[in-house]
mmCIF file of C-alpha atoms and ligand atoms in Angstrom:
data_model
loop_
_atom_site.group_PDB
_atom_site.id
_atom_site.type_symbol
_atom_site.label_atom_id
_atom_site.label_comp_id
_atom_site.label_asym_id
_atom_site.label_seq_id
_atom_site.Cartn_x
_atom_site.Cartn_y
_atom_site.Cartn_z
ATOM 1 C CA UNK A 141 22.326 -19.679 -19.932
ATOM 2 C CA UNK A 142 24.154 -18.191 -16.523
ATOM 3 C CA UNK A 143 21.719 -17.656 -13.506
ATOM 4 C CA UNK A 144 22.238 -14.532 -11.332
ATOM 5 C CA UNK A 145 21.112 -13.425 -8.235
ATOM 6 C CA UNK A 146 19.081 -9.988 -7.849
ATOM 7 C CA UNK A 147 18.238 -8.227 -4.476
ATOM 8 C CA UNK A 148 16.012 -5.389 -4.782
ATOM 9 C CA UNK A 149 16.514 -3.338 -1.792
ATOM 10 C CA UNK A 150 13.794 -1.038 -0.400
ATOM 11 C CA UNK A 151 13.123 1.078 2.446
ATOM 12 C CA UNK A 152 10.761 -0.766 3.830
ATOM 13 C CA UNK A 153 11.559 -4.620 2.629
ATOM 14 C CA UNK A 154 13.899 -6.343 0.498
ATOM 15 C CA UNK A 155 12.898 -8.970 -2.287
ATOM 16 C CA UNK A 156 15.719 -11.536 -3.505
ATOM 17 C CA UNK A 157 15.513 -13.958 -6.005
ATOM 18 C CA UNK A 158 17.616 -16.168 -8.578
ATOM 19 C CA UNK A 159 16.753 -16.620 -12.295
ATOM 20 C CA UNK A 160 17.915 -15.184 -15.615
ATOM 21 C CA UNK A 161 14.789 -13.487 -16.524
ATOM 22 C CA UNK A 162 10.674 -12.882 -16.479
ATOM 23 C CA UNK A 163 10.270 -16.588 -17.317
ATOM 24 C CA UNK A 164 13.050 -17.831 -15.095
ATOM 25 C CA UNK A 165 12.996 -16.479 -11.514
ATOM 26 C CA UNK A 166 12.902 -18.777 -9.008
ATOM 27 C CA UNK A 167 13.474 -18.931 -5.151
ATOM 28 C CA UNK A 168 12.046 -15.564 -4.450
ATOM 29 C CA UNK A 169 12.006 -14.454 -0.590
ATOM 30 C CA UNK A 170 11.192 -11.354 0.886
ATOM 31 C CA UNK A 171 11.921 -9.573 4.333
ATOM 32 C CA UNK A 172 11.619 -6.512 6.276
ATOM 33 C CA UNK A 173 14.460 -3.814 5.966
ATOM 34 C CA UNK A 174 15.686 -3.650 9.569
ATOM 35 C CA UNK A 175 19.473 -2.941 10.377
ATOM 36 C CA UNK A 176 22.397 -3.344 7.967
ATOM 37 C CA UNK A 177 23.995 -6.140 9.384
ATOM 38 C CA UNK A 178 20.883 -8.248 10.010
ATOM 39 C CA UNK A 179 19.391 -7.405 6.340
ATOM 40 C CA UNK A 180 22.508 -8.225 4.390
ATOM 41 C CA UNK A 181 23.155 -10.960 6.221
ATOM 42 C CA UNK A 182 19.841 -12.828 5.533
ATOM 43 C CA UNK A 183 20.068 -11.570 1.829
ATOM 44 C CA UNK A 184 23.830 -13.593 1.919
ATOM 45 C CA UNK A 185 22.366 -16.625 3.454
ATOM 46 C CA UNK A 186 19.207 -16.942 0.929
ATOM 47 C CA UNK A 187 21.997 -16.996 -1.669
ATOM 48 C CA UNK A 188 23.919 -19.512 0.029
ATOM 49 C CA UNK A 189 21.060 -21.450 0.333
ATOM 50 C CA UNK A 190 20.148 -21.229 -3.014
ATOM 51 C CA UNK A 191 23.728 -21.842 -4.470
ATOM 52 C CA UNK A 192 23.639 -25.276 -2.743
ATOM 53 C CA UNK A 193 20.246 -26.686 -4.657
ATOM 54 C CA UNK A 194 21.802 -24.856 -8.039
ATOM 55 C CA UNK A 195 23.782 -27.118 -10.405
ATOM 56 C CA UNK A 196 25.880 -24.398 -11.339
ATOM 57 C CA UNK A 197 27.398 -21.334 -9.559
ATOM 58 C CA UNK A 198 25.632 -18.053 -9.580
ATOM 59 C CA UNK A 199 27.390 -15.911 -12.270
ATOM 60 C CA UNK A 200 26.836 -12.521 -10.365
ATOM 61 C CA UNK A 201 24.657 -10.722 -7.804
ATOM 62 C CA UNK A 202 22.601 -7.423 -8.707
ATOM 63 C CA UNK A 203 21.575 -4.881 -6.234
ATOM 64 C CA UNK A 204 18.755 -2.420 -7.211
ATOM 65 C CA UNK A 205 18.647 -0.301 -3.981
ATOM 66 C CA UNK A 206 16.890 2.781 -2.300
ATOM 67 C CA UNK A 207 19.211 5.729 -2.327
ATOM 68 C CA UNK A 208 21.160 7.986 -2.285
ATOM 69 C CA UNK A 209 23.930 5.658 -3.220
ATOM 70 C CA UNK A 210 27.246 5.693 -5.063
ATOM 71 C CA UNK A 211 26.817 4.013 -8.416
ATOM 72 C CA UNK A 212 30.365 4.909 -9.966
ATOM 73 C CA UNK A 213 32.472 1.749 -10.258
ATOM 74 C CA UNK A 214 35.561 4.312 -10.215
ATOM 75 C CA UNK A 215 34.461 5.939 -6.974
ATOM 76 C CA UNK A 216 36.005 4.779 -3.387
ATOM 77 C CA UNK A 217 32.574 4.756 -2.236
ATOM 78 C CA UNK A 218 31.164 2.580 -5.042
ATOM 79 C CA UNK A 219 28.563 0.401 -3.984
ATOM 80 C CA UNK A 220 27.528 2.435 -1.088
ATOM 81 C CA UNK A 221 24.375 3.538 0.328
ATOM 82 C CA UNK A 222 25.676 6.891 1.298
ATOM 83 C CA UNK A 223 23.694 10.189 2.777
ATOM 84 C CA UNK A 224 20.039 8.439 3.282
ATOM 85 C CA UNK A 225 18.237 9.512 6.339
ATOM 86 C CA UNK A 226 17.055 6.131 6.785
ATOM 87 C CA UNK A 227 18.463 5.053 10.459
ATOM 88 C CA UNK A 228 21.390 3.334 10.112
ATOM 89 C CA UNK A 229 21.857 2.953 6.905
ATOM 90 C CA UNK A 230 24.059 5.893 5.947
ATOM 91 C CA UNK A 231 27.706 4.852 4.440
ATOM 92 C CA UNK A 232 26.493 1.485 4.426
ATOM 93 C CA UNK A 233 28.979 -0.698 2.178
ATOM 94 C CA UNK A 234 26.242 -2.462 0.730
ATOM 95 C CA UNK A 235 28.000 -4.212 -2.696
ATOM 96 C CA UNK A 236 31.234 -4.657 -0.971
ATOM 97 C CA UNK A 237 29.601 -6.662 2.023
ATOM 98 C CA UNK A 238 27.992 -8.715 -0.435
ATOM 99 C CA UNK A 239 31.137 -9.125 -2.844
ATOM 100 C CA UNK A 240 33.145 -10.485 0.212
ATOM 101 C CA UNK A 241 30.671 -12.876 1.660
ATOM 102 C CA UNK A 242 29.649 -14.545 -2.115
ATOM 103 C CA UNK A 243 33.087 -14.088 -3.743
ATOM 104 C CA UNK A 244 31.010 -12.761 -6.799
ATOM 105 C CA UNK A 245 31.118 -9.734 -8.823
ATOM 106 C CA UNK A 246 28.297 -7.134 -7.907
ATOM 107 C CA UNK A 247 26.066 -4.758 -9.995
ATOM 108 C CA UNK A 248 24.805 -1.905 -7.958
ATOM 109 C CA UNK A 249 22.680 0.856 -8.899
ATOM 110 C CA UNK A 250 19.456 2.756 -7.822
ATOM 111 C CA UNK A 251 16.141 0.699 -7.615
ATOM 112 C CA UNK A 252 14.677 2.921 -10.522
ATOM 113 C CA UNK A 253 17.420 2.600 -13.184
ATOM 114 C CA UNK A 254 17.263 -1.089 -12.241
ATOM 115 C CA UNK A 255 13.548 -1.268 -13.104
ATOM 116 C CA UNK A 256 14.312 0.976 -16.233
ATOM 117 C CA UNK A 257 16.849 -1.512 -17.501
ATOM 118 C CA UNK A 258 14.653 -4.605 -16.844
ATOM 119 C CA UNK A 259 11.557 -2.799 -18.499
ATOM 120 C CA UNK A 260 14.200 -1.999 -21.514
ATOM 121 C CA UNK A 261 15.295 -5.767 -21.439
ATOM 122 C CA UNK A 262 11.788 -7.362 -21.442
ATOM 123 C CA UNK A 263 9.250 -5.196 -20.734
ATOM 124 C CA UNK A 264 7.915 -1.457 -21.809
ATOM 125 C CA UNK A 265 10.980 0.196 -22.881
ATOM 126 C CA UNK A 266 11.995 -2.612 -25.449
ATOM 127 C CA UNK A 267 14.069 -1.100 -28.478
ATOM 128 C CA UNK A 268 14.149 2.209 -27.072
ATOM 129 C CA UNK A 269 17.693 3.798 -26.060
ATOM 130 C CA UNK A 270 16.560 7.118 -24.346
ATOM 131 C CA UNK A 271 13.366 6.977 -21.864
ATOM 132 C CA UNK A 272 12.519 7.245 -18.318
ATOM 133 C CA UNK A 273 11.055 4.886 -15.640
ATOM 134 C CA UNK A 274 9.537 6.950 -12.469
ATOM 135 C CA UNK A 275 7.933 5.357 -9.223
ATOM 136 C CA UNK A 276 5.143 7.132 -7.641
ATOM 137 C CA UNK A 277 5.213 5.426 -4.068
ATOM 138 C CA UNK A 278 6.437 6.198 -0.650
ATOM 139 C CA UNK A 279 8.721 8.430 -2.570
ATOM 140 C CA UNK A 280 9.040 9.508 -6.175
ATOM 141 C CA UNK A 281 12.242 8.550 -8.013
ATOM 142 C CA UNK A 282 13.290 8.450 -11.535
ATOM 143 C CA UNK A 283 15.921 6.465 -13.335
ATOM 144 C CA UNK A 284 16.248 5.617 -16.987
ATOM 145 C CA UNK A 285 18.803 5.461 -20.075
ATOM 146 C CA UNK A 286 20.063 8.265 -22.418
ATOM 147 C CA UNK A 287 21.551 7.011 -25.705
ATOM 148 C CA UNK A 288 21.388 3.259 -24.272
ATOM 149 C CA UNK A 289 23.306 4.023 -21.194
ATOM 150 C CA UNK A 290 21.968 4.178 -17.844
ATOM 151 C CA UNK A 291 21.525 8.144 -16.210
ATOM 152 C CA UNK A 292 24.590 8.459 -14.139
ATOM 153 C CA UNK A 293 26.689 11.697 -13.874
ATOM 154 C CA UNK A 294 27.509 13.275 -10.602
ATOM 155 C CA UNK A 295 25.645 10.756 -8.674
ATOM 156 C CA UNK A 296 22.550 9.818 -10.353
ATOM 157 C CA UNK A 297 19.242 11.731 -11.006
ATOM 158 C CA UNK A 298 16.855 12.454 -8.178
ATOM 159 C CA UNK A 299 13.903 13.439 -10.421
ATOM 160 C CA UNK A 300 11.504 13.231 -7.703
ATOM 161 C CA UNK A 301 12.839 16.427 -5.932
ATOM 162 C CA UNK A 302 11.986 18.719 -8.928
ATOM 163 C CA UNK A 303 10.545 21.985 -8.227
ATOM 164 C CA UNK A 304 7.037 22.523 -9.597
ATOM 165 C CA UNK A 305 4.948 25.615 -9.218
ATOM 166 C CA UNK A 306 3.121 25.262 -5.862
ATOM 167 C CA UNK A 307 -0.245 27.379 -5.797
ATOM 168 C CA UNK A 308 -0.475 27.820 -2.132
ATOM 169 C CA UNK A 309 -3.983 29.319 -2.639
ATOM 170 C CA UNK A 310 -5.451 26.288 -4.119
ATOM 171 C CA UNK A 311 -3.329 23.894 -2.077
ATOM 172 C CA UNK A 312 -2.181 25.290 0.903
ATOM 173 C CA UNK A 313 -0.230 21.782 2.064
ATOM 174 C CA UNK A 314 3.457 22.643 2.746
ATOM 175 C CA UNK A 315 4.731 19.337 1.103
ATOM 176 C CA UNK A 316 6.017 16.339 2.981
ATOM 177 C CA UNK A 317 9.966 16.315 1.794
ATOM 178 C CA UNK A 318 12.168 16.546 4.747
ATOM 179 C CA UNK A 319 14.750 18.345 2.248
ATOM 180 C CA UNK A 320 12.630 20.875 0.343
ATOM 181 C CA UNK A 321 8.874 20.604 1.359
ATOM 182 C CA UNK A 322 7.094 21.405 -1.710
ATOM 183 C CA UNK A 323 9.283 19.728 -4.336
ATOM 184 C CA UNK A 324 7.161 17.033 -6.762
ATOM 185 C CA UNK A 325 8.060 14.266 -3.909
ATOM 186 C CA UNK A 326 6.517 16.382 -0.958
ATOM 187 C CA UNK A 327 3.650 17.818 -3.095
ATOM 188 C CA UNK A 328 2.477 13.813 -5.076
ATOM 189 C CA UNK A 329 3.729 10.981 -3.108
ATOM 190 C CA UNK A 330 1.649 8.840 -1.356
ATOM 191 C CA UNK A 331 2.515 9.991 2.115
ATOM 192 C CA UNK A 332 1.971 13.651 0.391
ATOM 193 C CA UNK A 333 -1.423 12.647 -0.582
ATOM 194 C CA UNK A 334 -2.056 10.981 3.096
ATOM 195 C CA UNK A 335 -0.917 13.797 5.069
ATOM 196 C CA UNK A 336 -3.148 16.614 2.768
ATOM 197 C CA UNK A 337 -6.003 14.697 2.894
ATOM 198 C CA UNK A 338 -5.824 12.704 6.124
ATOM 199 C CA UNK A 339 -6.459 9.453 4.468
ATOM 200 C CA UNK A 340 -4.426 6.769 2.671
ATOM 201 C CA UNK A 341 -3.776 7.351 -0.764
ATOM 202 C CA UNK A 342 -5.440 3.739 -1.986
ATOM 203 C CA UNK A 343 -8.965 4.826 0.144
ATOM 204 C CA UNK A 344 -9.517 8.055 -1.787
ATOM 205 C CA UNK A 345 -12.228 7.976 -4.246
ATOM 206 C CA UNK A 346 -11.928 8.380 -8.303
ATOM 207 C CA UNK A 347 -13.819 11.570 -7.861
ATOM 208 C CA UNK A 348 -12.296 13.024 -5.024
ATOM 209 C CA UNK A 349 -10.666 16.499 -5.859
ATOM 210 C CA UNK A 350 -6.887 14.909 -4.607
ATOM 211 C CA UNK A 351 -6.501 12.989 -8.005
ATOM 212 C CA UNK A 352 -7.036 16.319 -10.365
ATOM 213 C CA UNK A 353 -4.269 18.277 -8.307
ATOM 214 C CA UNK A 354 -1.960 14.634 -8.105
ATOM 215 C CA UNK A 355 -2.224 14.977 -11.825
ATOM 216 C CA UNK A 356 -1.423 18.259 -12.323
ATOM 217 C CA UNK A 357 1.639 17.930 -10.410
ATOM 218 C CA UNK A 358 2.627 14.822 -11.673
ATOM 219 C CA UNK A 359 2.228 16.159 -15.490
ATOM 220 C CA UNK A 360 4.375 19.487 -14.293
ATOM 221 C CA UNK A 361 7.236 17.225 -13.043
ATOM 222 C CA UNK A 362 6.889 14.863 -16.538
ATOM 223 C CA UNK A 363 6.676 18.154 -18.564
ATOM 224 C CA UNK A 364 10.090 19.172 -17.165
ATOM 225 C CA UNK A 365 11.520 15.655 -17.698
ATOM 226 C CA UNK A 366 10.192 15.849 -21.245
ATOM 227 C CA UNK A 367 11.765 19.182 -21.895
ATOM 228 C CA UNK A 368 15.166 18.018 -20.445
ATOM 229 C CA UNK A 369 15.978 14.593 -21.806
ATOM 230 C CA UNK A 370 13.471 14.249 -24.594
ATOM 231 C CA UNK A 371 12.560 10.339 -23.573
ATOM 232 C CA UNK A 372 10.838 8.492 -26.004
ATOM 233 C CA UNK A 373 8.642 7.122 -23.661
ATOM 234 C CA UNK A 374 7.827 7.183 -19.865
ATOM 235 C CA UNK A 375 6.998 4.499 -17.682
ATOM 236 C CA UNK A 376 5.094 5.327 -14.297
ATOM 237 C CA UNK A 377 5.085 2.802 -11.508
ATOM 238 C CA UNK A 378 4.678 2.528 -7.848
ATOM 239 C CA UNK A 379 1.823 2.135 -5.327
ATOM 240 C CA UNK A 380 -0.022 5.632 -5.823
ATOM 241 C CA UNK A 381 0.188 4.585 -10.021
ATOM 242 C CA UNK A 382 -2.337 1.728 -9.125
ATOM 243 C CA UNK A 383 -5.311 3.971 -9.572
ATOM 244 C CA UNK A 384 -5.859 3.172 -13.222
ATOM 245 C CA UNK A 385 -7.805 6.380 -13.830
ATOM 246 C CA UNK A 386 -4.623 8.470 -13.102
ATOM 247 C CA UNK A 387 -3.044 7.622 -16.571
ATOM 248 C CA UNK A 388 -5.604 9.390 -18.498
ATOM 249 C CA UNK A 389 -5.688 12.417 -16.099
ATOM 250 C CA UNK A 390 -1.580 12.702 -16.632
ATOM 251 C CA UNK A 391 -1.470 12.306 -20.024
ATOM 252 C CA UNK A 392 -4.235 14.984 -20.526
ATOM 253 C CA UNK A 393 -2.484 17.414 -18.391
ATOM 254 C CA UNK A 394 0.777 16.656 -20.038
ATOM 255 C CA UNK A 395 -0.513 17.809 -23.677
ATOM 256 C CA UNK A 396 -2.049 20.876 -21.856
ATOM 257 C CA UNK A 397 1.200 22.016 -20.722
ATOM 258 C CA UNK A 398 3.060 21.038 -23.499
ATOM 259 C CA UNK A 399 0.465 22.992 -25.723
ATOM 260 C CA UNK A 400 1.645 21.313 -28.870
ATOM 261 C CA UNK A 401 5.267 22.325 -28.717
ATOM 262 C CA UNK A 402 6.786 19.177 -28.786
ATOM 263 C CA UNK A 403 5.899 17.896 -32.539
ATOM 264 C CA UNK A 404 5.918 14.393 -31.958
ATOM 265 C CA UNK A 405 2.898 12.115 -32.884
ATOM 266 C CA UNK A 406 3.869 10.243 -29.660
ATOM 267 C CA UNK A 407 2.608 12.949 -27.452
ATOM 268 C CA UNK A 408 0.347 14.872 -30.224
ATOM 269 C CA UNK A 409 -1.849 11.679 -30.949
ATOM 270 C CA UNK A 410 -0.253 8.472 -29.427
ATOM 271 C CA UNK A 411 0.116 9.442 -26.103
ATOM 272 C CA UNK A 412 -1.548 6.433 -24.490
ATOM 273 C CA UNK A 413 1.391 4.815 -25.594
ATOM 274 C CA UNK A 414 3.962 7.252 -24.220
ATOM 275 C CA UNK A 415 3.283 7.345 -20.796
ATOM 276 C CA UNK A 416 2.563 3.980 -19.710
ATOM 277 C CA UNK A 417 2.427 1.540 -17.018
ATOM 278 C CA UNK A 418 5.344 -0.850 -16.396
ATOM 279 C CA UNK A 419 5.013 -4.074 -18.203
ATOM 280 C CA UNK A 420 6.805 -6.308 -15.660
ATOM 281 C CA UNK A 421 4.267 -4.787 -12.996
ATOM 282 C CA UNK A 422 5.616 -4.930 -9.426
ATOM 283 C CA UNK A 423 8.514 -7.729 -10.910
ATOM 284 C CA UNK A 424 10.284 -4.710 -12.035
ATOM 285 C CA UNK A 425 12.103 -4.024 -9.108
ATOM 286 C CA UNK A 426 13.541 -7.743 -9.004
ATOM 287 C CA UNK A 427 14.035 -8.151 -12.554
ATOM 288 C CA UNK A 428 15.927 -4.746 -12.236
ATOM 289 C CA UNK A 429 18.388 -6.355 -9.769
ATOM 290 C CA UNK A 430 18.637 -9.660 -12.091
ATOM 291 C CA UNK A 431 19.342 -7.116 -15.002
ATOM 292 C CA UNK A 432 21.937 -5.119 -13.243
ATOM 293 C CA UNK A 433 23.685 -8.670 -12.182
ATOM 294 C CA UNK A 434 23.545 -9.616 -15.864
ATOM 295 C CA UNK A 435 25.355 -6.271 -16.871
ATOM 296 C CA UNK A 436 28.282 -6.572 -14.285
ATOM 297 C CA UNK A 437 31.513 -6.813 -16.467
ATOM 298 C CA UNK A 438 29.802 -4.619 -19.076
ATOM 299 C CA UNK A 439 30.387 -1.111 -19.215
ATOM 300 C CA UNK A 440 27.773 0.417 -16.467
ATOM 301 C CA UNK A 441 29.049 -1.666 -13.600
ATOM 302 C CA UNK A 442 32.394 -3.353 -14.522
ATOM 303 C CA UNK A 443 34.597 -3.938 -11.510
HETATM 304 P P1 ADP B 31 7.303 1.862 -1.778
HETATM 305 O O1 ADP B 31 7.439 3.235 -2.342
HETATM 306 O O2 ADP B 31 7.668 2.077 -0.509
HETATM 307 O O3 ADP B 31 8.257 0.509 -2.185
HETATM 308 P P2 ADP B 31 4.420 1.604 -2.917
HETATM 309 O O4 ADP B 31 5.313 1.882 -4.195
HETATM 310 O O5 ADP B 31 3.625 0.441 -2.865
HETATM 311 O O6 ADP B 31 6.003 1.141 -2.196
HETATM 312 O O7 ADP B 31 4.056 2.763 -2.159
HETATM 313 C C1 ADP B 31 3.316 3.013 -1.138
HETATM 314 C C2 ADP B 31 2.638 4.484 -1.324
HETATM 315 O O8 ADP B 31 1.726 4.272 -2.192
HETATM 316 C C3 ADP B 31 1.880 4.530 -0.153
HETATM 317 O O9 ADP B 31 1.861 6.112 0.564
HETATM 318 C C4 ADP B 31 0.346 4.049 -0.147
HETATM 319 O O10 ADP B 31 -0.289 5.002 0.255
HETATM 320 C C5 ADP B 31 0.305 4.234 -1.952
HETATM 321 N N1 ADP B 31 -0.333 3.267 -2.295
HETATM 322 C C6 ADP B 31 -0.286 2.091 -2.553
HETATM 323 N N2 ADP B 31 -1.010 1.256 -3.239
HETATM 324 C C7 ADP B 31 -1.859 2.250 -3.704
HETATM 325 C C8 ADP B 31 -3.362 2.136 -4.579
HETATM 326 N N3 ADP B 31 -3.632 1.270 -4.964
HETATM 327 N N4 ADP B 31 -4.154 3.481 -4.642
HETATM 328 C C9 ADP B 31 -3.075 4.771 -4.480
HETATM 329 N N5 ADP B 31 -2.024 4.588 -3.573
HETATM 330 C C10 ADP B 31 -1.619 3.268 -3.243
HETATM 331 ZN ZN1 ZN B 32 12.443 16.622 -2.162
#
């Protein structure tokens, strides 16, 4: 079995590993995201050092990155982080730098598409071909598949920035998104919770009114996704979803908002198996990068 390198490139930290799947993940390392030059050089140094100890050459590198980015292999800026507001990272040729330094094919996609692919291969979306992976953390991001293909198109989905109804009287918080104010991310991300309530989300007790409001906003977003894409399952990851009581609240709100309209037992009777946490937990990210590496040469990421 071939061995691959994976880079989970987050806005605050990078996680790099080599391996071939959940039962075979080796030499994991993590370091903070600083400048592109410093951070990419640390990743390259890690893989060179790993390569020296492996019996066989790495077959490919996968990158599952924060965005916005260009995932289209036919585009001249394929593999770039494009318009990110993160200082120093706009227009960074991420995949090109890695490919030239390590002389390996590079698979490149969003962190959430990577996590979705890993969940399909080894986790909570096995056997499905149309599903969504959403992270509720520092930002909100969504990826997934339709008819067995990772979701791409014009660029890539930006489900975190869905517009949802905002009752200003019940919730006067204007929202935290620098682009839209009160989009889904602006109303329901970890930083939105912190700014609205004046304390970090992980310190809000389970009976705090924050959570009913949070469940309502997330359910509004999920309802729009369900009505648009008809996913067979929705996986919710990220720091905010570490609060286990949030899952039943969100499920109930989704059922209420859909009001019986979607005639599927998955939603009407088995919603506990429809809106679920990631089976790969916090390893979905780095395993997503490994899965993207395995896809190189295939349709999705061929170069
Ligand atoms: P990132 O999105 O940066 O990759 P996370 O998914 O961990 O990282 O999201 C971080 C956000 O999640 C922060 O806003 C933090 O307050 C919130 N968060 C982290 N852990 C918890 C928790 N146990 N309960 C609620 N919110 C949490
Ligand atoms: Zn937004």
